[in-house]
Amino acid sequence: MDAITNKRGVKPARERQNGIDRAIEILDALLRLHAPTKVGDLAKQIGAPRSTLYSITNRLIEAGILEAVGDEGSVYFGQTAHLYGRAYADANPLHRRCREVLDRLAMQTSATAQLCALRGNKYVVVDTRDGSGVFRITTDIGVEVPIPWTASGRLLLDHMTASEILDFIPEEDFQLPDGCVVETESFVADIARARSEGSCMTNGLSDRFTCCLAAPIRDRRGIAVATLCFIVPIDSSSERKRELLDRLVESALELSDQ
Amino acid sequence: MDAITNKRGVKPARERQNGIDRAIEILDALLRLHAPTKVGDLAKQIGAPRSTLYSITNRLIEAGILEAVGDEGSVYFGQTAHLYGRAYADANPLHRRCREVLDRLAMQTSATAQLCALRGNKYVVVDTRDGSGVFRITTDIGVEVPIPWTASGRLLLDHMTASEILDFIPEEDFQLPDGCVVETESFVADIARARSEGSCMTNGLSDRFTCCLAAPIRDRRGIAVATLCFIVPIDSSSERKRELLDRLVESALELSDQ
DNA sequence: GAATATTGTCCACTATAAAGGACAAAATGG
DNA sequence: CCATTTTGTCCTTTATAGTGGACAATATTC
């Protein structure tokens, strides 16, 4: 891999970009923006000439990967992108099993159950079953969130050393939405505790009203490749939180290799 | 659009192809093959130089759109493709509502309920809820099927004239899997009947053991943009088929504009 | 185990696509 | 209403990415 290429292939600015790189920039920008976007705005977002983006988006629209949405020139993901995604989810054994487990967990508990993983050096929700309770907490799939904001993030890093962890996470990601900064030492300690306990709970971290419960799905090497996660109101009883956490751990263990 | 470009942007062979076109060819080939594939085989499939495919697949793997799967050099769709697809499904109002309806239909009837649409001049299953019955019939999402093989296909063409229909469907698609050929006249008559009845039923068409029931979801212009569909064993009672069809029509009407 | 096929990487060549600007038309806003 | 911005398309230029071939290293077949 190119030495100047950083994680997940986001290449630094160059005079002249490859068409495929531009296309990937477009798709990732749309995922980040998480809404139909005008071609002109996309060009600004990724710092590319408008003429280039028009030609590429038109080609992607032809292929159905993007779709023109609304009466003006906004574009967003198209049906073909959906088919690609389903092909992935259907073929991936872990995903297939996780979907069933999520269904069961959400059904039995009425809480929001999620499958979470890393994407580069960020945390993303990969799949979700929104709870049926009154306080229906929803999260957008695929939106990148700083790792220190989440319970799952702590489990997903628990195979790393302290210095690896600090190298891995961008400085600014330790600042929570409310402005508070997570101390690196306590973060590393959190991760060690999560590892030894085999689960993680956070209260009021990414926002003041939610409690996140997470358990790791590990591969045969013991590395957490994903997590199962419940999102519940922070004022839920500690018995309920305990019970939900136990369910998570049990299900995540089933999904782990061996 | 380029005059020599045919439907859905599958360009004819040229000496030197665009990188984005190559990337799209790769993704569509994987969707068609519906299984992890070696880079060398992909090159054969789409008639491209191996060196080109290695460079493009590696770039797509970097971006997470593809993933290396298995211990040998096979590639298939990656997690990023899944996220793109979910972004589409979550943002598309029709899709969102259809998912709920599919859940309900499959739950209430224990039959396999599907959302179907056109992709170019083929029929594809866009989403599915596999039935819980003994005869669990499953279909692969995204795999292209000749339109004349399906009940849904007849509804999806019911805004076209006879000559438009025959221009639209490739000659060879009128041949069923069992070798029989669907007569064009009876096919056009099927479509007219489907249109007037507002639903379509086929018995033993794409295979000898299944009955397909379909109802159209129409946009404000009255064009069928998608169909809801049940797949049931062909020997189900005609009362059950009737009841299922009524449910479909009712649900599809709800999902139609106005 | 020799013969054949496949895999992944590298290189030089040149067709071509990304760039950057220009343009009219349409939308926006003060 | 005029002024400004945005939109979509078109054109020329030139850096470069797709090609096709070669290569060693494995796999595979007989």
Coordinates of C-alpha atoms (C1' of nucleotides) in Angstrom, one line a residue:
Chain A
M1 CA 0.0 0.0 0.0
D2 CA 1.1 3.5 -0.7
A3 CA 3.1 5.0 2.1
I4 CA 1.2 8.3 2.0
T5 CA -2.1 6.5 2.1
N6 CA -3.7 6.6 5.5
K7 CA -6.3 4.4 7.1
R8 CA -9.2 3.2 5.0
G9 CA -7.6 4.7 1.9
V10 CA -8.5 8.4 2.3
K11 CA -5.8 9.8 0.2
P12 CA -4.4 13.3 0.8
A13 CA -5.1 16.1 -1.6
R14 CA -3.4 15.8 -4.9
E15 CA -3.5 17.9 -8.1
R16 CA -5.2 15.2 -10.0
Q17 CA -7.2 12.4 -8.5
N18 CA -8.1 9.0 -9.8
G19 CA -11.7 8.5 -10.9
I20 CA -12.3 5.6 -8.6
D21 CA -10.9 7.5 -5.7
R22 CA -13.2 10.4 -6.6
A23 CA -16.2 8.0 -6.7
I24 CA -15.3 6.6 -3.3
E25 CA -15.0 10.1 -1.9
I26 CA -18.4 10.8 -3.2
L27 CA -19.9 7.7 -1.7
D28 CA -18.2 8.2 1.6
A29 CA -19.2 11.9 1.7
L30 CA -22.9 10.8 1.2
L31 CA -22.6 8.3 4.0
R32 CA -21.2 11.0 6.3
L33 CA -23.7 13.6 5.3
H34 CA -26.4 11.0 5.6
A35 CA -28.8 12.8 3.3
P36 CA -29.4 13.5 -0.4
T37 CA -26.9 16.2 -1.5
K38 CA -26.5 18.5 -4.4
V39 CA -23.7 17.8 -6.8
G40 CA -22.3 21.2 -6.2
D41 CA -22.2 20.7 -2.5
L42 CA -20.5 17.4 -2.9
A43 CA -17.8 19.1 -5.0
K44 CA -17.3 21.6 -2.2
Q45 CA -17.3 18.8 0.5
I46 CA -14.5 16.8 -1.1
G47 CA -12.7 19.6 -2.9
A48 CA -13.1 18.4 -6.4
P49 CA -14.0 20.2 -9.6
R50 CA -17.7 20.3 -10.4
S51 CA -17.2 19.1 -13.9
T52 CA -15.5 16.0 -12.6
L53 CA -18.3 15.3 -10.1
Y54 CA -21.0 15.7 -12.6
S55 CA -19.4 13.2 -14.9
I56 CA -18.8 10.7 -12.1
T57 CA -22.2 11.0 -10.4
N58 CA -24.0 10.7 -13.8
R59 CA -22.1 7.5 -14.4
L60 CA -23.0 6.2 -10.9
I61 CA -26.6 7.1 -11.5
E62 CA -26.6 5.2 -14.7
A63 CA -25.4 2.2 -12.8
G64 CA -28.1 2.6 -10.2
I65 CA -25.5 3.0 -7.4
L66 CA -26.7 6.6 -7.0
E67 CA -30.1 8.0 -7.6
A68 CA -31.3 11.5 -8.4
V69 CA -33.7 12.3 -5.6
G70 CA -36.1 15.2 -5.4
D71 CA -36.9 17.6 -8.2
E72 CA -33.6 19.4 -8.0
G73 CA -30.2 18.0 -8.6
S74 CA -29.7 16.1 -5.3
V75 CA -28.2 12.6 -5.3
Y76 CA -28.1 9.8 -2.8
F77 CA -27.6 6.1 -2.8
G78 CA -29.6 4.0 -5.3
Q79 CA -31.2 0.6 -5.5
T80 CA -28.1 -1.1 -6.8
A81 CA -26.2 0.0 -3.7
H82 CA -28.9 -1.6 -1.7
L83 CA -28.5 -4.9 -3.6
Y84 CA -24.7 -4.8 -3.1
G85 CA -25.3 -4.4 0.6
R86 CA -27.8 -7.2 0.8
A87 CA -25.4 -9.5 -1.0
Y88 CA -22.8 -8.7 1.6
A89 CA -25.1 -9.2 4.5
D90 CA -26.5 -12.5 3.1
A91 CA -23.1 -13.9 2.3
N92 CA -21.4 -12.9 5.6
P93 CA -21.9 -15.7 8.1
L94 CA -21.4 -13.5 11.1
H95 CA -23.9 -11.0 9.8
R96 CA -26.5 -13.6 9.0
R97 CA -26.4 -15.0 12.5
C98 CA -26.3 -11.6 14.1
R99 CA -29.5 -10.5 12.4
E100 CA -31.3 -13.4 13.9
V101 CA -29.9 -12.7 17.3
L102 CA -30.8 -9.0 17.1
D103 CA -34.3 -9.9 16.1
R104 CA -34.6 -12.1 19.2
L105 CA -33.0 -9.6 21.6
A106 CA -35.1 -6.7 20.5
M107 CA -38.2 -8.8 20.5
Q108 CA -37.6 -10.2 24.0
T109 CA -36.5 -7.0 25.7
S110 CA -38.3 -4.2 23.7
A111 CA -34.9 -2.3 23.9
T112 CA -33.0 -1.1 20.9
A113 CA -30.4 -3.8 20.0
Q114 CA -27.5 -3.0 17.8
L115 CA -24.5 -4.6 16.0
C116 CA -21.5 -2.4 16.2
A117 CA -18.0 -2.5 14.7
L118 CA -15.0 -0.4 13.8
R119 CA -14.7 1.4 10.5
G120 CA -11.2 2.7 10.3
N121 CA -10.6 4.5 13.6
K122 CA -14.3 5.3 14.2
Y123 CA -17.2 3.4 15.7
V124 CA -20.2 2.6 13.5
V125 CA -23.6 1.0 14.0
V126 CA -23.8 -1.8 11.4
D127 CA -27.3 -3.0 12.1
T128 CA -30.1 -2.1 14.5
R129 CA -33.5 -3.3 15.8
D130 CA -35.2 -0.3 17.2
G131 CA -37.0 -1.0 20.5
S132 CA -40.7 -0.8 20.8
G133 CA -40.8 1.1 24.1
V134 CA -42.0 4.6 24.7
F135 CA -38.5 6.0 24.7
R136 CA -37.7 4.7 21.3
I137 CA -34.0 5.5 20.8
T138 CA -32.8 5.3 17.3
T139 CA -29.3 5.6 15.8
D140 CA -28.3 6.1 12.2
I141 CA -26.6 3.1 10.7
G142 CA -23.1 3.8 9.2
V143 CA -22.5 7.2 10.8
E144 CA -19.0 7.4 12.2
V145 CA -18.8 8.2 15.9
P146 CA -15.6 8.8 18.0
I147 CA -14.6 5.5 19.7
P148 CA -14.4 7.1 23.3
W149 CA -18.0 8.1 23.1
T150 CA -19.2 4.5 23.2
A151 CA -19.2 1.4 25.4
S152 CA -18.7 -0.8 22.4
G153 CA -15.6 1.2 21.4
R154 CA -13.9 0.2 24.6
L155 CA -14.4 -3.5 23.9
L156 CA -13.4 -3.2 20.3
L157 CA -9.9 -1.9 21.3
D158 CA -9.3 -4.4 24.2
H159 CA -6.6 -6.3 22.3
M160 CA -4.4 -3.2 22.0
T161 CA -1.7 -1.9 24.2
A162 CA -2.1 1.6 25.8
S163 CA 0.2 3.2 23.3
E164 CA -1.5 1.5 20.4
I165 CA -4.8 2.8 21.6
L166 CA -3.6 6.4 21.9
D167 CA -2.0 6.2 18.5
F168 CA -5.1 4.8 17.0
I169 CA -7.6 7.4 18.2
P170 CA -7.4 10.9 16.9
E171 CA -6.7 13.5 19.7
E172 CA -10.0 15.3 19.2
D173 CA -12.1 12.2 19.5
F174 CA -11.5 12.2 23.3
Q175 CA -13.8 15.2 23.6
L176 CA -17.4 14.3 24.3
P177 CA -20.4 16.0 22.7
D178 CA -20.9 18.0 26.0
G179 CA -17.4 19.4 25.8
C180 CA -15.9 17.2 28.6
V181 CA -12.6 15.5 27.7
V182 CA -12.1 11.8 28.5
E183 CA -8.8 11.4 30.3
T184 CA -6.6 9.0 28.4
E185 CA -5.6 7.1 31.5
S186 CA -9.1 6.5 32.6
F187 CA -10.0 5.5 29.1
V188 CA -7.2 2.9 29.0
A189 CA -8.4 1.7 32.5
D190 CA -12.0 1.4 31.2
I191 CA -10.8 -0.8 28.3
A192 CA -8.8 -3.0 30.7
R193 CA -11.9 -3.3 32.9
A194 CA -14.2 -4.0 30.0
R195 CA -11.8 -6.8 28.9
S196 CA -11.6 -8.5 32.2
E197 CA -15.4 -8.2 32.8
G198 CA -16.3 -9.3 29.3
S199 CA -18.8 -6.5 28.9
C200 CA -19.1 -2.7 29.2
M201 CA -21.7 -0.3 30.4
T202 CA -21.6 3.5 30.0
N203 CA -24.1 6.0 31.5
G204 CA -24.7 9.4 29.9
L205 CA -21.6 9.3 27.8
S206 CA -22.6 10.2 24.2
D207 CA -25.7 11.9 25.5
R208 CA -27.1 12.5 29.0
F209 CA -30.1 10.4 28.7
T210 CA -28.9 7.0 27.5
C211 CA -27.1 4.0 28.9
C212 CA -25.1 1.8 26.5
L213 CA -24.6 -1.9 27.3
A214 CA -22.2 -3.9 25.1
A215 CA -20.7 -7.3 24.8
P216 CA -17.9 -8.5 22.5
I217 CA -18.2 -10.9 19.6
R218 CA -14.7 -12.4 19.3
D219 CA -12.9 -14.2 16.5
R220 CA -10.8 -17.3 17.1
R221 CA -7.8 -15.2 18.0
G222 CA -9.9 -13.5 20.7
I223 CA -10.1 -10.1 19.0
A224 CA -13.4 -8.3 19.3
V225 CA -14.6 -8.0 15.7
A226 CA -18.0 -6.6 16.6
T227 CA -20.2 -6.0 19.6
L228 CA -23.8 -6.5 20.5
C229 CA -25.2 -3.5 22.2
F230 CA -28.4 -2.3 24.0
I231 CA -29.4 1.3 24.2
V232 CA -31.8 2.0 27.1
P233 CA -32.9 5.1 29.0
I234 CA -30.3 6.0 31.7
D235 CA -32.9 5.8 34.5
S236 CA -33.6 2.1 33.9
S237 CA -33.3 0.1 37.0
S238 CA -29.9 -1.5 37.7
E239 CA -31.6 -4.9 37.7
R240 CA -32.9 -4.4 34.2
K241 CA -29.5 -3.2 33.0
R242 CA -27.9 -6.2 34.7
E243 CA -30.4 -8.6 33.0
L244 CA -29.9 -7.0 29.6
L245 CA -26.1 -7.1 29.9
D246 CA -26.3 -10.8 30.8
R247 CA -28.4 -11.5 27.7
L248 CA -25.9 -9.6 25.6
V249 CA -22.9 -11.5 27.0
E250 CA -24.7 -14.8 26.4
S251 CA -25.7 -14.0 22.8
A252 CA -22.3 -12.5 22.0
L253 CA -20.6 -15.6 23.2
E254 CA -22.8 -17.8 21.0
L255 CA -21.7 -15.6 18.0
S256 CA -18.0 -15.8 18.8
D257 CA -15.9 -18.4 17.3
Q258 CA -15.7 -21.3 19.8
Chain B
M1 CA -26.5 9.6 -22.6
D2 CA -24.2 8.0 -25.1
A3 CA -26.0 6.5 -28.0
I4 CA -24.0 3.3 -27.9
T5 CA -24.7 2.9 -24.2
N6 CA -27.5 0.4 -23.6
K7 CA -29.7 -0.1 -20.6
R8 CA -28.3 0.4 -17.1
G9 CA -25.0 1.5 -18.6
V10 CA -23.5 -1.8 -19.6
K11 CA -21.1 -0.5 -22.2
P12 CA -20.0 -2.6 -25.2
A13 CA -16.5 -3.8 -25.4
R14 CA -13.9 -1.2 -26.1
E15 CA -10.1 -1.3 -26.3
R16 CA -9.6 0.7 -23.2
Q17 CA -12.2 1.0 -20.5
N18 CA -12.7 3.7 -17.9
G19 CA -11.7 2.8 -14.3
I20 CA -15.1 3.6 -12.9
D21 CA -16.8 1.5 -15.6
R22 CA -14.5 -1.4 -14.7
A23 CA -15.3 -1.0 -11.0
I24 CA -19.0 -1.1 -11.8
E25 CA -18.5 -4.2 -14.0
I26 CA -16.7 -5.9 -11.1
L27 CA -19.5 -5.1 -8.6
D28 CA -22.2 -6.1 -11.1
A29 CA -20.4 -9.3 -11.9
L30 CA -20.1 -10.2 -8.2
L31 CA -23.9 -9.5 -7.8
R32 CA -24.6 -11.8 -10.7
L33 CA -22.2 -14.5 -9.6
H34 CA -23.6 -14.1 -6.0
A35 CA -20.6 -15.6 -4.4
P36 CA -17.0 -14.7 -3.5
T37 CA -14.9 -14.8 -6.7
K38 CA -11.2 -14.9 -7.5
V39 CA -9.8 -11.9 -9.1
G40 CA -8.6 -14.0 -12.1
D41 CA -12.1 -15.3 -12.6
L42 CA -13.5 -11.8 -12.5
A43 CA -11.1 -10.8 -15.1
K44 CA -12.3 -13.6 -17.4
Q45 CA -16.0 -12.8 -16.6
I46 CA -15.8 -9.2 -17.7
G47 CA -13.1 -9.5 -20.2
A48 CA -10.6 -7.2 -18.6
P49 CA -6.8 -7.4 -18.1
R50 CA -5.9 -9.1 -14.8
S51 CA -3.5 -6.3 -14.0
T52 CA -6.3 -3.8 -14.2
L53 CA -8.6 -5.8 -12.0
Y54 CA -5.9 -6.3 -9.3
S55 CA -5.4 -2.6 -9.0
I56 CA -9.1 -1.8 -8.9
T57 CA -10.1 -4.6 -6.5
N58 CA -7.3 -3.6 -4.2
R59 CA -8.5 -0.1 -4.2
L60 CA -12.1 -1.2 -3.5
I61 CA -10.9 -3.5 -0.7
E62 CA -9.0 -0.5 0.9
A63 CA -12.3 1.4 0.8
G64 CA -14.1 -1.5 2.4
I65 CA -16.5 -1.8 -0.6
L66 CA -15.0 -5.2 -1.3
E67 CA -13.5 -7.6 1.2
A68 CA -10.9 -10.4 0.7
V69 CA -12.8 -13.5 1.8
G70 CA -11.4 -17.0 2.5
D71 CA -7.7 -17.8 2.6
E72 CA -7.2 -17.6 -1.2
G73 CA -7.6 -14.5 -3.3
S74 CA -11.4 -14.4 -3.5
V75 CA -13.2 -11.1 -3.1
Y76 CA -16.8 -10.2 -2.3
F77 CA -18.8 -7.2 -1.1
G78 CA -17.5 -5.6 2.1
Q79 CA -19.0 -3.8 5.1
T80 CA -18.9 -0.4 3.4
A81 CA -21.2 -1.7 0.7
H82 CA -23.6 -2.8 3.4
L83 CA -23.5 0.7 5.0
Y84 CA -24.2 2.3 1.6
G85 CA -27.1 0.0 1.1
R86 CA -28.6 0.6 4.5
A87 CA -28.3 4.4 3.9
Y88 CA -30.4 3.9 0.8
A89 CA -33.0 1.7 2.5
D90 CA -33.3 4.0 5.5
A91 CA -33.6 7.2 3.3
N92 CA -36.0 5.8 0.7
P93 CA -39.5 6.4 2.0
L94 CA -41.0 3.6 -0.1
H95 CA -38.5 1.2 1.1
R96 CA -39.0 2.1 4.8
R97 CA -42.7 1.6 4.6
C98 CA -42.3 -1.6 2.6
R99 CA -40.1 -3.2 5.2
E100 CA -42.8 -2.8 7.8
V101 CA -45.4 -4.1 5.5
L102 CA -43.3 -7.1 4.6
D103 CA -42.7 -7.8 8.3
R104 CA -46.4 -7.7 8.9
L105 CA -47.4 -9.8 5.9
A106 CA -44.8 -12.5 6.6
M107 CA -45.7 -12.6 10.3
Q108 CA -49.4 -12.9 9.7
T109 CA -49.3 -15.4 6.9
S110 CA -46.1 -17.5 7.4
A111 CA -45.6 -17.2 3.7
T112 CA -42.5 -15.8 2.0
A113 CA -43.2 -12.1 1.3
Q114 CA -41.1 -10.1 -1.1
L115 CA -40.6 -6.7 -2.6
C116 CA -39.8 -6.8 -6.3
A117 CA -38.8 -4.3 -8.9
L118 CA -37.2 -3.9 -12.2
R119 CA -33.5 -3.5 -12.7
G120 CA -32.9 -2.6 -16.3
N121 CA -34.8 -5.1 -18.3
K122 CA -34.8 -7.8 -15.6
Y123 CA -36.8 -8.6 -12.6
V124 CA -35.1 -8.6 -9.2
V125 CA -36.1 -9.3 -5.6
V126 CA -35.3 -6.2 -3.6
D127 CA -36.2 -7.4 -0.1
T128 CA -37.7 -10.6 1.4
R129 CA -39.1 -12.0 4.5
D130 CA -38.7 -15.8 4.4
G131 CA -41.8 -17.7 5.5
S132 CA -41.7 -19.9 8.6
G133 CA -43.6 -22.8 7.1
V134 CA -42.3 -26.2 6.4
F135 CA -41.9 -25.5 2.7
R136 CA -39.6 -22.6 3.3
I137 CA -39.0 -21.1 -0.2
T138 CA -36.2 -18.6 -0.4
T139 CA -35.0 -16.4 -3.2
D140 CA -31.7 -14.6 -3.6
I141 CA -32.0 -10.8 -3.3
G142 CA -30.6 -8.9 -6.3
V143 CA -30.3 -11.8 -8.7
E144 CA -31.7 -10.9 -12.1
V145 CA -34.5 -13.0 -13.5
P146 CA -36.2 -12.7 -16.9
I147 CA -39.4 -10.7 -16.6
P148 CA -41.7 -13.3 -18.3
W149 CA -40.8 -15.9 -15.6
T150 CA -42.6 -13.9 -12.9
A151 CA -46.1 -12.7 -11.8
S152 CA -44.6 -9.4 -10.7
G153 CA -42.9 -8.8 -14.0
R154 CA -46.3 -8.8 -15.7
L155 CA -47.5 -6.0 -13.4
L156 CA -44.3 -4.0 -13.7
L157 CA -44.8 -3.7 -17.5
D158 CA -48.5 -2.9 -17.5
H159 CA -48.0 0.7 -18.5
M160 CA -46.4 -0.3 -21.7
T161 CA -47.8 -0.9 -25.2
A162 CA -47.5 -4.3 -26.7
S163 CA -44.6 -3.2 -29.0
E164 CA -42.9 -1.4 -26.1
I165 CA -43.0 -4.6 -24.1
L166 CA -41.6 -6.8 -26.9
D167 CA -38.8 -4.2 -27.6
F168 CA -38.0 -4.1 -23.9
I169 CA -37.6 -7.8 -23.2
P170 CA -34.7 -9.7 -24.8
E171 CA -35.9 -12.5 -27.1
E172 CA -34.3 -15.2 -25.1
D173 CA -36.0 -14.2 -21.9
F174 CA -39.3 -15.7 -23.1
Q175 CA -37.9 -19.1 -22.7
L176 CA -38.8 -20.6 -19.3
P177 CA -36.3 -22.6 -17.2
D178 CA -38.1 -25.8 -18.3
G179 CA -37.5 -25.0 -22.0
C180 CA -41.0 -23.9 -22.8
V181 CA -41.4 -20.6 -24.6
V182 CA -43.9 -18.0 -23.5
E183 CA -45.9 -16.9 -26.5
T184 CA -45.6 -13.1 -26.9
E185 CA -49.4 -12.8 -27.6
S186 CA -50.4 -14.6 -24.4
F187 CA -47.8 -12.7 -22.5
V188 CA -49.2 -9.3 -23.6
A189 CA -52.7 -10.6 -22.8
D190 CA -51.5 -11.7 -19.3
I191 CA -50.2 -8.2 -18.7
A192 CA -53.5 -6.6 -19.8
R193 CA -55.4 -9.0 -17.5
A194 CA -53.1 -8.3 -14.6
R195 CA -53.6 -4.6 -15.2
S196 CA -57.4 -4.8 -15.2
E197 CA -57.5 -7.2 -12.2
G198 CA -55.0 -5.2 -10.2
S199 CA -53.0 -8.3 -9.3
C200 CA -51.4 -11.3 -10.9
M201 CA -51.0 -15.0 -10.0
T202 CA -48.8 -17.6 -11.8
N203 CA -48.6 -21.3 -11.1
G204 CA -45.6 -23.4 -11.8
L205 CA -44.0 -20.8 -14.1
S206 CA -40.4 -20.2 -12.9
D207 CA -40.4 -23.6 -11.3
R208 CA -43.0 -26.4 -11.1
F209 CA -43.6 -26.2 -7.4
T210 CA -44.3 -22.6 -6.6
C211 CA -47.2 -20.2 -7.0
C212 CA -46.4 -16.5 -7.2
L213 CA -49.0 -13.9 -6.1
A214 CA -48.3 -10.2 -6.8
A215 CA -49.9 -6.8 -6.4
P216 CA -48.5 -3.5 -7.8
I217 CA -47.3 -0.5 -5.8
R218 CA -48.0 2.5 -8.1
D219 CA -46.6 6.0 -8.2
R220 CA -48.9 9.0 -8.7
R221 CA -48.8 8.5 -12.4
G222 CA -50.2 5.0 -12.0
I223 CA -47.0 3.3 -13.0
A224 CA -46.0 0.2 -11.1
V225 CA -42.7 1.0 -9.5
A226 CA -42.5 -2.2 -7.4
T227 CA -44.7 -5.1 -6.4
L228 CA -45.5 -7.0 -3.2
C229 CA -45.3 -10.7 -3.7
F230 CA -46.1 -13.9 -2.0
I231 CA -44.4 -17.2 -2.8
V232 CA -46.4 -20.3 -1.8
P233 CA -46.4 -24.0 -2.6
I234 CA -48.4 -24.6 -5.8
D235 CA -50.7 -27.0 -4.1
S236 CA -52.0 -24.4 -1.6
S237 CA -55.8 -24.2 -1.6
S238 CA -57.3 -21.7 -3.9
E239 CA -59.0 -20.1 -0.8
R240 CA -55.7 -19.5 0.8
K241 CA -54.3 -18.1 -2.5
R242 CA -57.3 -15.8 -2.8
E243 CA -56.9 -14.6 0.8
L244 CA -53.2 -13.9 0.4
L245 CA -53.8 -12.1 -2.9
D246 CA -56.4 -9.9 -1.2
R247 CA -53.9 -9.0 1.6
L248 CA -51.3 -8.1 -1.0
V249 CA -53.6 -5.9 -3.0
E250 CA -54.7 -4.1 0.2
S251 CA -51.1 -3.6 1.4
A252 CA -49.8 -2.5 -2.0
L253 CA -52.6 0.0 -2.3
E254 CA -51.6 1.5 1.0
L255 CA -48.1 1.8 -0.2
S256 CA -49.1 3.5 -3.5
D257 CA -49.2 7.2 -3.8
Q258 CA -52.9 8.3 -3.1
Chain C
dG1 C1' 7.8 -35.2 -10.9
dA2 C1' 7.3 -33.1 -15.1
dA3 C1' 3.9 -30.3 -17.4
dT4 C1' 0.6 -27.0 -17.2
dA5 C1' -2.2 -23.4 -15.2
dT6 C1' -2.9 -19.8 -11.9
dT7 C1' -1.5 -16.0 -9.0
dG8 C1' 0.3 -11.6 -7.7
dT9 C1' 3.5 -8.0 -9.0
dC10 C1' 6.0 -5.0 -12.1
dC11 C1' 6.9 -2.1 -16.1
dA12 C1' 6.7 1.0 -20.3
dC13 C1' 3.4 3.1 -23.5
dT14 C1' -0.2 6.0 -24.9
dA15 C1' -5.2 6.7 -25.2
dT16 C1' -8.0 9.2 -22.3
dA17 C1' -10.2 11.1 -18.4
dA18 C1' -9.7 14.7 -14.6
dA19 C1' -8.8 19.4 -14.4
dG20 C1' -10.1 24.0 -14.9
dG21 C1' -12.1 27.3 -17.0
dA22 C1' -16.0 29.4 -19.8
dC23 C1' -20.7 29.6 -20.8
dA24 C1' -25.9 30.3 -20.8
dA25 C1' -29.8 29.4 -18.0
dA26 C1' -32.1 29.2 -14.0
dA27 C1' -32.6 30.1 -9.2
dT28 C1' -32.1 33.0 -5.3
dG29 C1' -32.2 37.3 -2.6
dG30 C1' -31.9 41.9 -1.4
Chain D
dC1 C1' -36.3 44.7 -10.5
dC2 C1' -31.3 44.0 -10.9
dA3 C1' -27.4 41.5 -8.6
dT4 C1' -25.6 37.5 -7.2
dT5 C1' -25.2 32.7 -6.9
dT6 C1' -25.9 28.1 -8.5
dT7 C1' -26.6 24.8 -12.1
dG8 C1' -25.6 21.8 -15.9
dT9 C1' -22.9 21.4 -20.1
dC10 C1' -19.0 21.9 -23.1
dC11 C1' -14.1 22.4 -24.4
dT12 C1' -9.0 22.0 -24.4
dT13 C1' -5.0 20.4 -22.2
dT14 C1' -1.9 17.2 -20.1
dA15 C1' -0.8 14.2 -16.3
dT16 C1' -1.8 9.5 -15.6
dA17 C1' -4.3 5.2 -15.3
dG18 C1' -5.6 1.1 -18.1
dT19 C1' -3.4 -2.0 -21.0
dG20 C1' -0.7 -6.0 -22.4
dG21 C1' 3.0 -8.3 -21.8
dA22 C1' 6.6 -10.4 -18.8
dC23 C1' 8.0 -12.4 -14.6
dA24 C1' 8.8 -15.6 -10.6
dA25 C1' 6.2 -18.2 -7.4
dT26 C1' 2.8 -21.3 -6.3
dA27 C1' -1.0 -24.6 -7.4
dT28 C1' -2.9 -28.0 -10.1
dT29 C1' -3.1 -31.9 -13.2
dC30 C1' -1.7 -36.0 -15.4

